[in-house]
């Protein structure tokens, strides 16, 4: 996913560079043509191209930094409109005609920019109508001016008649329509300002004022200010163009740093939250894309500190380090934080908004991670319990061996010595022998008990010998298939495997009425596989009470216990235990 | 006879030494671990070694390993190994390395002093002595897998078990309260059924029976 994103990003970059080079080249060519035979003040003529470049630069920057935002595209449209308008100054009849037709298009683009701010899209029908009207005023209502105003060659291509009266009427109509469009625009902007948050209003209000006033200011400058101060035509043109060149710069700054809730991006983020499946980005990647910062990092709150997705603790950045962090809260609890590059994203409020949108998802990821961690802890603690149980069994077996069994041998020896004592009456003799035999029987009982607790064969000789011993004691023919077994198995693995075999054999005898049995032991690829096959009545299930205990043990070691037992088809008990050393 | 004892439990070591001394034997050395046992045996050159299988430091089968080492360096010395419990595996292992002058008994058998002393004498004389419990295990396993044994009568199976324990005809007769002649009759019938070569020599007879049971 990351690679695909990078590719998309770099191909966008390449395309934008191409567009930039094209605009630059077009401008250079146009500049050369215009200045070859200037039809007005050269500085003013050159400024058209410079304004186009400013539009293009601002548009490309906005497009690059906000690939999902269309505002850059509208700015580029403005750049082309300015280049086109300047064609009227090129000494070529056709190009002059094109330039004449498109002369006021840049003003329509300003209206477009005003209403499309900050997403680059016209989101309401009213704004779409007003922008369409603006283009009509600029492109269609301009027509009487060039059709009915007589002009010398090479400016005469479009002139159909020299009718100054019609031209004047047309100009009035255009001005009136333009005024209506401007008023409508102002109305929409005012309505929008009223809905905006105070923070947004601080940016939106000056921009709207600047954009709305820039257009009428052109004629104000030309018709009132210039005569009043006796400005030269070059100066008037310079002031007008500078006013218009400031528009893309101001709007781009507004888009990039203005602190607007980018509805579109946040919507995409919300969409992402509902998506599922393989194409889904990680939460952190989705945030990085939405906010336009590849270095963005999402961290989670766990045990009163922040950890990365992989569980490694992280410190939030120090103030002034260039990186900044916004904490994500859910129902008053801190659940995580977004760490981002403050030079790429100037507006913390936007990050905070994105954080609010993803808070539940962050909490879910955090809980998942916590759950995984506690599951691991639980498994480890179960393993410790099993191991402790085994250790306890071994200790009990050893204590019985070293203590009680030895005592019984000594007691029996004493009894026998009494029986053999010189001069002991016959009755005493017999009673003492009977006592010795009784003690021997008790010792035999104890041996069986110790064997059940933890067979000596397992402690002394390991799994293979202990399994052999089990098989030896089976009353029905039992084959032992002993594969290669790691002779340094962990004690818990050994005893678990042993208890699986013992339980399997016991069940086969007790419930399956089996006549032949097979026990198989082998370790391959770090797994010990234990199998007990019988040819009994089948129909056994893993939930049998005896199997429950061993199944738990197997599970605790991260292994698997399976029972395959069709009715009448015998039973196969298979345990797989991880035993990698 | 001169005996070295290997047993890590001090009380049992002393009790055993006492019993053997009392029976007229000469306990020339006692050891609490396997290394000490081997050293004592090298030094004293006894007629017989009695040792526990489980000994320090690991408490697994050091005693057995030491016994087999003694067998290899000094085959003349008779060996009796004792254990808290018996396993067929140990018996098979011992008999494979050392078919005669060997005994394998439960520790509890020490208490029956006369029988225990008689067993030591037989091992000293080159015989083989196996604990009844391990013989029962071998016999049960053999019967499970071999139909020939099913053709024997209950009494004949009893005789076979005692033969496998390493007992003489006289001893078997006494145990079963029958005449020695009857024992000989049962024995020859067992030989026929199992296809064993007839032998008058007790030691060789035990080995043949055990080989048969260990198949």
mmCIF file of N, CA, C and O in Angstrom, chain B residues 4-10 13 29-41 49-67 69-70:
data_model
loop_
_atom_site.group_PDB
_atom_site.id
_atom_site.type_symbol
_atom_site.label_atom_id
_atom_site.label_comp_id
_atom_site.label_asym_id
_atom_site.label_seq_id
_atom_site.Cartn_x
_atom_site.Cartn_y
_atom_site.Cartn_z
ATOM 1 N N UNK B 4 30.538 -54.389 48.118
ATOM 2 C CA UNK B 4 30.520 -52.917 48.173
ATOM 3 C C UNK B 4 29.077 -52.475 47.918
ATOM 4 O O UNK B 4 28.413 -52.989 47.025
ATOM 5 N N UNK B 5 28.624 -51.536 48.755
ATOM 6 C CA UNK B 5 27.238 -51.054 48.638
ATOM 7 C C UNK B 5 27.210 -49.635 48.079
ATOM 8 O O UNK B 5 27.959 -48.757 48.538
ATOM 9 N N UNK B 6 26.330 -49.417 47.085
ATOM 10 C CA UNK B 6 26.094 -48.044 46.582
ATOM 11 C C UNK B 6 24.655 -47.649 46.870
ATOM 12 O O UNK B 6 23.716 -48.252 46.340
ATOM 13 N N UNK B 7 24.458 -46.663 47.747
ATOM 14 C CA UNK B 7 23.094 -46.239 48.131
ATOM 15 C C UNK B 7 23.200 -44.846 48.724
ATOM 16 O O UNK B 7 23.985 -44.610 49.629
ATOM 17 N N UNK B 8 22.406 -43.906 48.201
ATOM 18 C CA UNK B 8 22.569 -42.523 48.656
ATOM 19 C C UNK B 8 21.813 -42.242 49.945
ATOM 20 O O UNK B 8 22.131 -41.300 50.659
ATOM 21 N N UNK B 9 20.804 -43.071 50.289
ATOM 22 C CA UNK B 9 20.072 -42.871 51.538
ATOM 23 C C UNK B 9 20.871 -43.495 52.691
ATOM 24 O O UNK B 9 21.041 -44.719 52.761
ATOM 25 N N UNK B 10 21.345 -42.646 53.608
ATOM 26 C CA UNK B 10 22.256 -43.117 54.657
ATOM 27 C C UNK B 10 21.629 -44.235 55.503
ATOM 28 O O UNK B 10 22.270 -45.268 55.754
ATOM 29 N N UNK B 13 21.529 -47.393 53.572
ATOM 30 C CA UNK B 13 22.890 -47.886 53.365
ATOM 31 C C UNK B 13 23.352 -48.627 54.625
ATOM 32 O O UNK B 13 23.855 -49.748 54.553
ATOM 33 N N UNK B 29 33.026 -51.827 51.519
ATOM 34 C CA UNK B 29 32.956 -50.409 51.143
ATOM 35 C C UNK B 29 31.511 -49.969 50.962
ATOM 36 O O UNK B 29 30.661 -50.768 50.583
ATOM 37 N N UNK B 30 31.256 -48.708 51.268
ATOM 38 C CA UNK B 30 29.923 -48.145 51.000
ATOM 39 C C UNK B 30 30.119 -46.818 50.285
ATOM 40 O O UNK B 30 31.090 -46.108 50.542
ATOM 41 N N UNK B 31 29.174 -46.508 49.346
ATOM 42 C CA UNK B 31 29.285 -45.272 48.565
ATOM 43 C C UNK B 31 27.925 -44.602 48.505
ATOM 44 O O UNK B 31 26.908 -45.270 48.388
ATOM 45 N N UNK B 32 27.961 -43.245 48.547
ATOM 46 C CA UNK B 32 26.705 -42.486 48.496
ATOM 47 C C UNK B 32 26.435 -41.934 47.101
ATOM 48 O O UNK B 32 25.389 -41.336 46.858
ATOM 49 N N UNK B 33 27.394 -42.099 46.185
ATOM 50 C CA UNK B 33 27.125 -41.689 44.793
ATOM 51 C C UNK B 33 27.892 -42.590 43.829
ATOM 52 O O UNK B 33 28.724 -43.409 44.242
ATOM 53 N N UNK B 34 27.605 -42.427 42.543
ATOM 54 C CA UNK B 34 28.110 -43.348 41.534
ATOM 55 C C UNK B 34 29.633 -43.304 41.421
ATOM 56 O O UNK B 34 30.290 -44.347 41.345
ATOM 57 N N UNK B 35 30.188 -42.103 41.450
ATOM 58 C CA UNK B 35 31.636 -41.981 41.291
ATOM 59 C C UNK B 35 32.355 -42.680 42.445
ATOM 60 O O UNK B 35 33.335 -43.414 42.240
ATOM 61 N N UNK B 36 31.805 -42.453 43.650
ATOM 62 C CA UNK B 36 32.374 -43.074 44.839
ATOM 63 C C UNK B 36 32.275 -44.606 44.732
ATOM 64 O O UNK B 36 33.208 -45.338 45.090
ATOM 65 N N UNK B 37 31.158 -45.067 44.184
ATOM 66 C CA UNK B 37 30.944 -46.513 44.029
ATOM 67 C C UNK B 37 32.023 -47.115 43.126
ATOM 68 O O UNK B 37 32.630 -48.136 43.461
ATOM 69 N N UNK B 38 32.272 -46.445 42.007
ATOM 70 C CA UNK B 38 33.276 -46.957 41.071
ATOM 71 C C UNK B 38 34.647 -46.963 41.745
ATOM 72 O O UNK B 38 35.415 -47.930 41.652
ATOM 73 N N UNK B 39 34.950 -45.897 42.488
ATOM 74 C CA UNK B 39 36.250 -45.777 43.156
ATOM 75 C C UNK B 39 36.420 -46.888 44.213
ATOM 76 O O UNK B 39 37.437 -47.579 44.240
ATOM 77 N N UNK B 40 35.379 -47.067 45.039
ATOM 78 C CA UNK B 40 35.416 -48.089 46.099
ATOM 79 C C UNK B 40 35.627 -49.479 45.486
ATOM 80 O O UNK B 40 36.396 -50.285 45.997
ATOM 81 N N UNK B 41 34.921 -49.708 44.357
ATOM 82 C CA UNK B 41 35.023 -51.014 43.712
ATOM 83 C C UNK B 41 36.442 -51.245 43.192
ATOM 84 O O UNK B 41 37.016 -52.328 43.335
ATOM 85 N N UNK B 49 28.800 -56.220 43.904
ATOM 86 C CA UNK B 49 28.401 -54.827 44.121
ATOM 87 C C UNK B 49 26.876 -54.779 44.175
ATOM 88 O O UNK B 49 26.209 -55.331 43.310
ATOM 89 N N UNK B 50 26.340 -54.149 45.230
ATOM 90 C CA UNK B 50 24.892 -53.899 45.290
ATOM 91 C C UNK B 50 24.700 -52.393 45.167
ATOM 92 O O UNK B 50 25.259 -51.638 45.972
ATOM 93 N N UNK B 51 23.933 -51.976 44.165
ATOM 94 C CA UNK B 51 23.769 -50.514 44.025
ATOM 95 C C UNK B 51 22.349 -50.111 43.639
ATOM 96 O O UNK B 51 21.651 -50.820 42.928
ATOM 97 N N UNK B 52 21.996 -48.957 44.136
ATOM 98 C CA UNK B 52 20.732 -48.317 43.749
ATOM 99 C C UNK B 52 20.913 -47.763 42.329
ATOM 100 O O UNK B 52 22.016 -47.342 41.968
ATOM 101 N N UNK B 53 19.836 -47.754 41.535
ATOM 102 C CA UNK B 53 19.946 -47.177 40.192
ATOM 103 C C UNK B 53 19.979 -45.649 40.271
ATOM 104 O O UNK B 53 20.792 -44.983 39.643
ATOM 105 N N UNK B 54 19.090 -45.114 41.088
ATOM 106 C CA UNK B 54 18.963 -43.661 41.194
ATOM 107 C C UNK B 54 19.950 -43.132 42.209
ATOM 108 O O UNK B 54 19.881 -43.464 43.385
ATOM 109 N N UNK B 55 20.891 -42.301 41.750
ATOM 110 C CA UNK B 55 21.892 -41.763 42.675
ATOM 111 C C UNK B 55 22.199 -40.326 42.314
ATOM 112 O O UNK B 55 21.913 -39.865 41.225
ATOM 113 N N UNK B 56 22.801 -39.599 43.260
ATOM 114 C CA UNK B 56 23.194 -38.227 42.947
ATOM 115 C C UNK B 56 24.271 -38.242 41.851
ATOM 116 O O UNK B 56 24.925 -39.271 41.706
ATOM 117 N N UNK B 57 24.492 -37.173 41.112
ATOM 118 C CA UNK B 57 23.873 -35.866 41.370
ATOM 119 C C UNK B 57 22.521 -35.667 40.649
ATOM 120 O O UNK B 57 21.725 -34.862 41.106
ATOM 121 N N UNK B 58 22.259 -36.370 39.567
ATOM 122 C CA UNK B 58 21.032 -36.041 38.824
ATOM 123 C C UNK B 58 19.840 -36.882 39.264
ATOM 124 O O UNK B 58 18.731 -36.643 38.839
ATOM 125 N N UNK B 59 20.103 -37.902 40.100
ATOM 126 C CA UNK B 59 19.018 -38.774 40.558
ATOM 127 C C UNK B 59 18.261 -39.401 39.403
ATOM 128 O O UNK B 59 17.038 -39.460 39.413
ATOM 129 N N UNK B 60 18.989 -39.815 38.367
ATOM 130 C CA UNK B 60 18.310 -40.550 37.302
ATOM 131 C C UNK B 60 18.843 -41.979 37.301
ATOM 132 O O UNK B 60 18.432 -42.762 38.151
ATOM 133 N N UNK B 61 19.778 -42.307 36.394
ATOM 134 C CA UNK B 61 20.211 -43.711 36.325
ATOM 135 C C UNK B 61 21.716 -43.871 36.510
ATOM 136 O O UNK B 61 22.326 -44.789 35.977
ATOM 137 N N UNK B 62 22.313 -42.964 37.310
ATOM 138 C CA UNK B 62 23.761 -43.034 37.540
ATOM 139 C C UNK B 62 24.224 -44.396 38.038
ATOM 140 O O UNK B 62 25.267 -44.898 37.637
ATOM 141 N N UNK B 63 23.428 -45.011 38.942
ATOM 142 C CA UNK B 63 23.805 -46.294 39.532
ATOM 143 C C UNK B 63 23.920 -47.368 38.460
ATOM 144 O O UNK B 63 24.852 -48.184 38.471
ATOM 145 N N UNK B 64 22.971 -47.338 37.510
ATOM 146 C CA UNK B 64 22.987 -48.314 36.424
ATOM 147 C C UNK B 64 24.208 -48.102 35.533
ATOM 148 O O UNK B 64 24.903 -49.066 35.163
ATOM 149 N N UNK B 65 24.484 -46.848 35.231
ATOM 150 C CA UNK B 65 25.635 -46.531 34.385
ATOM 151 C C UNK B 65 26.929 -46.988 35.073
ATOM 152 O O UNK B 65 27.800 -47.605 34.447
ATOM 153 N N UNK B 66 27.014 -46.737 36.380
ATOM 154 C CA UNK B 66 28.203 -47.141 37.138
ATOM 155 C C UNK B 66 28.340 -48.668 37.127
ATOM 156 O O UNK B 66 29.443 -49.209 36.947
ATOM 157 N N UNK B 67 27.196 -49.366 37.304
ATOM 158 C CA UNK B 67 27.231 -50.834 37.327
ATOM 159 C C UNK B 67 27.751 -51.372 35.998
ATOM 160 O O UNK B 67 28.580 -52.296 35.958
ATOM 161 N N UNK B 69 29.660 -49.845 33.938
ATOM 162 C CA UNK B 69 31.078 -49.489 33.830
ATOM 163 C C UNK B 69 31.934 -50.503 34.596
ATOM 164 O O UNK B 69 32.967 -50.971 34.105
ATOM 165 N N UNK B 70 31.460 -50.851 35.781
ATOM 166 C CA UNK B 70 32.179 -51.850 36.584
ATOM 167 C C UNK B 70 32.208 -53.185 35.836
ATOM 168 O O UNK B 70 33.236 -53.857 35.761
#
